[in-house]
């Protein structure tokens, strides 16, 4: 079973930046797609960003232009650079991997955007 471990969350002021990391237990080149979703209390989990094995990226509308997803295949790691963070960005951010046999999720890392 694929294990995904996130890190990099924390408390940041509005307008600030954070970079999240997700390390996979298996080569990420074998994943159809990897990315990030987030979930705030009382809300559904929503797309943040994904990247396919072919390099195609997809962003949620409110993230576009502020967030950037990237990967380091040698380190089996996917990153999420978050700039211009807003209070609405407060949520648990989950790493995601998609393979033929199913979907995998990390434990999540808390991001809190507050003054």
Backbone as JSON Lines, residues from 0, in Angstrom:
{"i":0,"aa":"X","n":[0.84,-1.17,0.0],"ca":[0.0,0.0,0.0],"c":[0.89,1.24,0.0]}
{"i":1,"aa":"X","n":[0.53,2.22,-0.8],"ca":[1.3,3.44,-0.9],"c":[1.08,4.29,0.35]}
{"i":2,"aa":"X","n":[2.17,4.75,0.92],"ca":[2.09,5.66,2.05],"c":[2.52,7.05,1.61]}
{"i":3,"aa":"X","n":[1.77,8.04,2.05],"ca":[2.03,9.43,1.71],"c":[2.18,10.21,3.0]}
{"i":4,"aa":"X","n":[3.26,10.94,3.14],"ca":[3.54,11.69,4.36],"c":[3.71,13.15,4.02]}
{"i":5,"aa":"X","n":[2.82,13.98,4.55],"ca":[2.87,15.41,4.31],"c":[3.64,16.12,5.41]}
{"i":6,"aa":"X","n":[4.18,17.27,5.07],"ca":[4.82,18.13,6.04],"c":[4.81,19.56,5.52]}
{"i":7,"aa":"X","n":[5.07,20.5,6.4],"ca":[5.19,21.89,6.0],"c":[4.04,22.79,6.4]}
{"i":8,"aa":"X","n":[3.0,22.22,6.98],"ca":[1.88,23.03,7.41],"c":[2.22,23.84,8.64]}
{"i":9,"aa":"X","n":[1.34,24.77,8.97],"ca":[1.56,25.6,10.14],"c":[0.71,26.84,10.1]}
{"i":10,"aa":"X","n":[1.07,27.78,10.95],"ca":[0.36,29.05,11.06],"c":[1.07,30.11,10.24]}
{"i":11,"aa":"X","n":[0.32,30.82,9.42],"ca":[0.88,31.86,8.58],"c":[-0.09,33.03,8.52]}
{"i":12,"aa":"X","n":[0.43,34.24,8.41],"ca":[-0.41,35.42,8.3],"c":[-0.98,35.56,6.9]}
{"i":13,"aa":"X","n":[-2.12,36.2,6.77],"ca":[-2.65,36.46,5.43],"c":[-1.62,37.15,4.56]}
{"i":14,"aa":"X","n":[-1.51,36.7,3.33],"ca":[-0.52,37.22,2.41],"c":[0.8,36.49,2.45]}
{"i":15,"aa":"X","n":[0.97,35.63,3.43],"ca":[2.21,34.89,3.57],"c":[2.27,33.67,2.68]}
{"i":16,"aa":"X","n":[3.35,32.91,2.84],"ca":[3.59,31.76,1.98],"c":[3.98,30.54,2.8]}
{"i":17,"aa":"X","n":[3.68,29.38,2.27],"ca":[4.11,28.11,2.82],"c":[4.42,27.16,1.67]}
{"i":18,"aa":"X","n":[5.3,26.21,1.93],"ca":[5.54,25.15,0.99],"c":[5.3,23.81,1.66]}
{"i":19,"aa":"X","n":[4.37,23.06,1.12],"ca":[4.06,21.74,1.62],"c":[4.82,20.69,0.84]}
{"i":20,"aa":"X","n":[5.18,19.61,1.52],"ca":[5.87,18.5,0.89],"c":[5.11,17.21,1.15]}
{"i":21,"aa":"X","n":[5.16,16.32,0.19],"ca":[4.56,15.0,0.33],"c":[5.54,13.98,-0.2]}
{"i":22,"aa":"X","n":[5.97,13.08,0.68],"ca":[6.9,12.02,0.31],"c":[6.14,10.71,0.18]}
{"i":23,"aa":"X","n":[6.28,10.07,-0.95],"ca":[5.61,8.81,-1.22],"c":[6.53,7.63,-0.96]}
{"i":24,"aa":"X","n":[5.95,6.51,-0.55],"ca":[6.74,5.32,-0.25],"c":[7.14,4.56,-1.51]}
{"i":25,"aa":"X","n":[6.57,4.9,-2.63],"ca":[6.9,4.3,-3.9],"c":[7.17,5.37,-4.93]}
{"i":26,"aa":"X","n":[7.82,4.95,-6.01],"ca":[8.17,5.92,-7.04],"c":[6.92,6.63,-7.55]}
{"i":27,"aa":"X","n":[7.0,7.94,-7.6],"ca":[5.84,8.7,-8.03],"c":[5.65,8.63,-9.53]}
{"i":28,"aa":"X","n":[6.65,8.16,-10.24],"ca":[6.5,7.99,-11.68],"c":[5.5,6.89,-12.02]}
{"i":29,"aa":"X","n":[5.21,6.02,-11.05],"ca":[4.23,4.96,-11.26],"c":[2.81,5.43,-10.99]}
{"i":30,"aa":"X","n":[2.67,6.63,-10.48],"ca":[1.35,7.17,-10.17],"c":[0.76,7.85,-11.4]}
{"i":31,"aa":"X","n":[-0.5,7.59,-11.66],"ca":[-1.16,8.27,-12.75],"c":[-1.2,9.77,-12.5]}
{"i":32,"aa":"X","n":[-1.46,10.14,-11.24],"ca":[-1.48,11.53,-10.86],"c":[-1.17,11.67,-9.37]}
{"i":33,"aa":"X","n":[-0.62,12.8,-9.01],"ca":[-0.42,13.14,-7.61],"c":[-0.87,14.58,-7.41]}
{"i":34,"aa":"X","n":[-1.18,14.91,-6.19],"ca":[-1.59,16.29,-5.95],"c":[-2.02,16.55,-4.54]}
{"i":35,"aa":"X","n":[-2.79,17.61,-4.41],"ca":[-3.21,18.1,-3.12],"c":[-4.69,18.45,-3.14]}
{"i":36,"aa":"X","n":[-5.37,18.07,-2.08],"ca":[-6.72,18.49,-1.81],"c":[-6.75,19.1,-0.42]}
{"i":37,"aa":"X","n":[-7.79,19.87,-0.14],"ca":[-7.91,20.45,1.19],"c":[-9.35,20.34,1.67]}
{"i":38,"aa":"X","n":[-9.49,20.34,2.98],"ca":[-10.81,20.25,3.57],"c":[-10.87,21.11,4.82]}
{"i":39,"aa":"X","n":[-11.79,22.06,4.82],"ca":[-12.06,22.89,5.97],"c":[-13.22,22.31,6.74]}
{"i":40,"aa":"X","n":[-13.32,22.6,8.04],"ca":[-14.43,22.09,8.84],"c":[-15.78,22.46,8.23]}
{"i":41,"aa":"X","n":[-16.65,21.48,8.1],"ca":[-17.98,21.72,7.56],"c":[-18.05,21.83,6.06]}
{"i":42,"aa":"X","n":[-16.94,21.65,5.38],"ca":[-16.91,21.76,3.93],"c":[-16.41,20.47,3.31]}
{"i":43,"aa":"X","n":[-16.73,20.31,2.03],"ca":[-16.26,19.14,1.3],"c":[-14.79,19.3,0.92]}
{"i":44,"aa":"X","n":[-14.15,18.17,0.75],"ca":[-12.79,18.19,0.28],"c":[-12.76,18.74,-1.15]}
{"i":45,"aa":"X","n":[-11.84,19.64,-1.41],"ca":[-11.79,20.28,-2.7],"c":[-10.4,20.19,-3.32]}
{"i":46,"aa":"X","n":[-10.39,20.23,-4.62],"ca":[-9.14,20.18,-5.37],"c":[-8.31,21.42,-5.12]}
{"i":47,"aa":"X","n":[-7.02,21.21,-4.86],"ca":[-6.06,22.29,-4.81],"c":[-5.23,22.28,-6.09]}
{"i":48,"aa":"X","n":[-4.53,21.18,-6.32],"ca":[-3.71,21.05,-7.51],"c":[-3.35,19.6,-7.72]}
{"i":49,"aa":"X","n":[-3.22,19.2,-8.98],"ca":[-2.74,17.87,-9.32],"c":[-1.76,17.96,-10.47]}
{"i":50,"aa":"X","n":[-0.93,16.95,-10.58],"ca":[-0.02,16.83,-11.7],"c":[0.01,15.36,-12.12]}
{"i":51,"aa":"X","n":[-0.1,15.1,-13.42],"ca":[-0.07,13.74,-13.92],"c":[1.36,13.31,-14.18]}
{"i":52,"aa":"X","n":[1.52,12.01,-14.44],"ca":[2.84,11.49,-14.77],"c":[3.39,12.12,-16.04]}
{"i":53,"aa":"X","n":[2.5,12.59,-16.89],"ca":[2.91,13.25,-18.11],"c":[3.2,14.72,-17.96]}
{"i":54,"aa":"X","n":[2.98,15.26,-16.77],"ca":[3.3,16.66,-16.5],"c":[2.14,17.62,-16.6]}
{"i":55,"aa":"X","n":[0.96,17.13,-16.88],"ca":[-0.21,18.0,-16.96],"c":[-0.65,18.43,-15.57]}
{"i":56,"aa":"X","n":[-0.83,19.72,-15.37],"ca":[-1.26,20.25,-14.08],"c":[-2.69,20.74,-14.15]}
{"i":57,"aa":"X","n":[-3.33,20.71,-13.0],"ca":[-4.68,21.2,-12.88],"c":[-4.82,21.87,-11.52]}
{"i":58,"aa":"X","n":[-5.43,23.05,-11.5],"ca":[-5.59,23.81,-10.27],"c":[-7.03,24.16,-10.03]}
{"i":59,"aa":"X","n":[-7.39,24.22,-8.76],"ca":[-8.67,24.79,-8.42],"c":[-8.69,26.26,-8.79]}
{"i":60,"aa":"X","n":[-9.88,26.77,-9.1],"ca":[-9.99,28.13,-9.61],"c":[-9.41,29.18,-8.65]}
{"i":61,"aa":"X","n":[-9.67,29.02,-7.36],"ca":[-9.2,30.02,-6.41],"c":[-7.71,29.91,-6.12]}
{"i":62,"aa":"X","n":[-7.09,28.82,-6.51],"ca":[-5.66,28.62,-6.31],"c":[-4.83,29.08,-7.49]}
{"i":63,"aa":"X","n":[-5.45,29.14,-8.65],"ca":[-4.72,29.45,-9.87],"c":[-4.03,30.8,-9.77]}
{"i":64,"aa":"X","n":[-2.76,30.81,-10.1],"ca":[-1.98,32.03,-10.06],"c":[-1.28,32.28,-8.74]}
{"i":65,"aa":"X","n":[-1.69,31.58,-7.69],"ca":[-1.09,31.75,-6.37],"c":[-0.37,30.51,-5.89]}
{"i":66,"aa":"X","n":[-0.85,29.34,-6.31],"ca":[-0.27,28.08,-5.89],"c":[0.44,27.43,-7.07]}
{"i":67,"aa":"X","n":[1.5,26.68,-6.75],"ca":[2.24,25.97,-7.77],"c":[2.58,24.57,-7.29]}
{"i":68,"aa":"X","n":[2.22,23.57,-8.08],"ca":[2.57,22.2,-7.75],"c":[3.8,21.8,-8.55]}
{"i":69,"aa":"X","n":[4.68,21.06,-7.92],"ca":[5.87,20.56,-8.58],"c":[6.24,19.21,-8.01]}
{"i":70,"aa":"X","n":[7.13,18.52,-8.67],"ca":[7.54,17.2,-8.2],"c":[9.02,16.98,-8.41]}
{"i":71,"aa":"X","n":[9.57,16.14,-7.56],"ca":[10.95,15.71,-7.68],"c":[10.91,14.19,-7.72]}
{"i":72,"aa":"X","n":[10.99,13.64,-8.91],"ca":[10.86,12.2,-9.07],"c":[11.95,11.42,-8.34]}
{"i":73,"aa":"X","n":[13.15,11.97,-8.3],"ca":[14.25,11.29,-7.64],"c":[14.01,11.14,-6.14]}
{"i":74,"aa":"X","n":[13.29,12.09,-5.56],"ca":[13.0,12.06,-4.13],"c":[11.6,11.53,-3.83]}
{"i":75,"aa":"X","n":[10.88,11.13,-4.85],"ca":[9.5,10.66,-4.69],"c":[8.66,11.67,-3.91]}
{"i":76,"aa":"X","n":[8.83,12.92,-4.25],"ca":[8.22,14.0,-3.49],"c":[7.47,14.95,-4.41]}
{"i":77,"aa":"X","n":[6.31,15.36,-3.97],"ca":[5.55,16.4,-4.64],"c":[5.42,17.58,-3.69]}
{"i":78,"aa":"X","n":[5.51,18.78,-4.23],"ca":[5.48,19.99,-3.44],"c":[4.28,20.85,-3.82]}
{"i":79,"aa":"X","n":[3.87,21.65,-2.88],"ca":[2.86,22.66,-3.15],"c":[3.36,23.99,-2.58]}
{"i":80,"aa":"X","n":[3.71,24.91,-3.46],"ca":[4.1,26.24,-3.05],"c":[2.85,27.11,-3.0]}
{"i":81,"aa":"X","n":[2.57,27.67,-1.84],"ca":[1.37,28.47,-1.65],"c":[1.79,29.9,-1.33]}
{"i":82,"aa":"X","n":[1.4,30.82,-2.18],"ca":[1.68,32.23,-1.99],"c":[0.38,33.0,-1.82]}
{"i":83,"aa":"X","n":[0.49,34.19,-1.27],"ca":[-0.67,35.07,-1.08],"c":[-1.81,34.35,-0.38]}
{"i":84,"aa":"X","n":[-1.48,33.69,0.7],"ca":[-2.47,32.9,1.41],"c":[-3.55,33.78,2.03]}
{"i":85,"aa":"X","n":[-4.76,33.27,2.0],"ca":[-5.92,33.96,2.53],"c":[-6.52,33.17,3.68]}
{"i":86,"aa":"X","n":[-7.27,33.84,4.57],"ca":[-7.91,33.1,5.66],"c":[-8.77,31.94,5.18]}
{"i":87,"aa":"X","n":[-9.35,32.07,4.0],"ca":[-10.16,31.0,3.44],"c":[-9.34,29.77,3.1]}
{"i":88,"aa":"X","n":[-8.02,29.92,3.1],"ca":[-7.15,28.8,2.85],"c":[-6.92,27.92,4.06]}
{"i":89,"aa":"X","n":[-7.45,28.31,5.2],"ca":[-7.32,27.5,6.4],"c":[-8.04,26.17,6.22]}
{"i":90,"aa":"X","n":[-7.29,25.09,6.34],"ca":[-7.84,23.76,6.09],"c":[-6.77,22.73,6.38]}
{"i":91,"aa":"X","n":[-7.18,21.48,6.38],"ca":[-6.24,20.37,6.37],"c":[-5.94,20.05,4.92]}
{"i":92,"aa":"X","n":[-4.68,20.03,4.59],"ca":[-4.25,19.74,3.23],"c":[-3.77,18.31,3.14]}
{"i":93,"aa":"X","n":[-4.33,17.57,2.18],"ca":[-4.06,16.16,2.03],"c":[-3.32,15.88,0.73]}
{"i":94,"aa":"X","n":[-2.27,15.11,0.84],"ca":[-1.6,14.62,-0.35],"c":[-2.4,13.48,-0.95]}
{"i":95,"aa":"X","n":[-2.36,13.38,-2.26],"ca":[-3.19,12.43,-3.01],"c":[-2.37,11.76,-4.09]}
{"i":96,"aa":"X","n":[-2.58,10.47,-4.24],"ca":[-1.96,9.73,-5.32],"c":[-2.99,8.82,-5.97]}
{"i":97,"aa":"X","n":[-2.95,8.78,-7.28],"ca":[-3.88,7.95,-8.03],"c":[-3.11,6.91,-8.82]}
{"i":98,"aa":"X","n":[-3.49,5.65,-8.63],"ca":[-2.95,4.54,-9.39],"c":[-4.1,3.73,-9.98]}
{"i":99,"aa":"X","n":[-3.76,2.79,-10.84],"ca":[-4.77,1.95,-11.47],"c":[-5.6,1.22,-10.42]}
{"i":100,"aa":"X","n":[-4.95,0.77,-9.34],"ca":[-5.63,-0.02,-8.33],"c":[-6.4,0.79,-7.31]}
{"i":101,"aa":"X","n":[-6.27,2.09,-7.34],"ca":[-7.02,2.9,-6.4],"c":[-6.37,4.22,-6.07]}
{"i":102,"aa":"X","n":[-7.02,4.92,-5.15],"ca":[-6.55,6.21,-4.69],"c":[-5.97,6.1,-3.29]}
{"i":103,"aa":"X","n":[-4.99,6.95,-3.02],"ca":[-4.32,6.94,-1.72],"c":[-4.26,8.35,-1.17]}
{"i":104,"aa":"X","n":[-4.35,8.43,0.15],"ca":[-4.37,9.72,0.83],"c":[-3.38,9.73,1.98]}
{"i":105,"aa":"X","n":[-2.77,10.88,2.19],"ca":[-1.93,11.07,3.35],"c":[-2.75,11.41,4.58]}
{"i":106,"aa":"X","n":[-2.06,11.58,5.7],"ca":[-2.74,11.91,6.95],"c":[-3.22,13.35,7.0]}
{"i":107,"aa":"X","n":[-2.61,14.2,6.21],"ca":[-2.98,15.6,6.17],"c":[-2.07,16.46,7.02]}
{"i":108,"aa":"X","n":[-1.95,17.71,6.64],"ca":[-1.2,18.68,7.42],"c":[-2.03,19.96,7.54]}
{"i":109,"aa":"X","n":[-2.09,20.49,8.74],"ca":[-2.94,21.64,9.01],"c":[-2.27,22.93,8.55]}
{"i":110,"aa":"X","n":[-3.03,23.72,7.82],"ca":[-2.61,25.06,7.43],"c":[-3.61,26.04,8.02]}
{"i":111,"aa":"X","n":[-3.12,26.99,8.79],"ca":[-3.97,28.0,9.39],"c":[-3.49,29.38,8.95]}
{"i":112,"aa":"X","n":[-4.37,30.13,8.32],"ca":[-4.04,31.47,7.83],"c":[-4.81,32.46,8.69]}
{"i":113,"aa":"X","n":[-4.1,33.17,9.54],"ca":[-4.74,34.05,10.5],"c":[-3.77,35.1,10.99]}
{"i":114,"aa":"X","n":[-4.32,36.26,11.35],"ca":[-3.52,37.32,11.95],"c":[-3.36,37.11,13.44]}
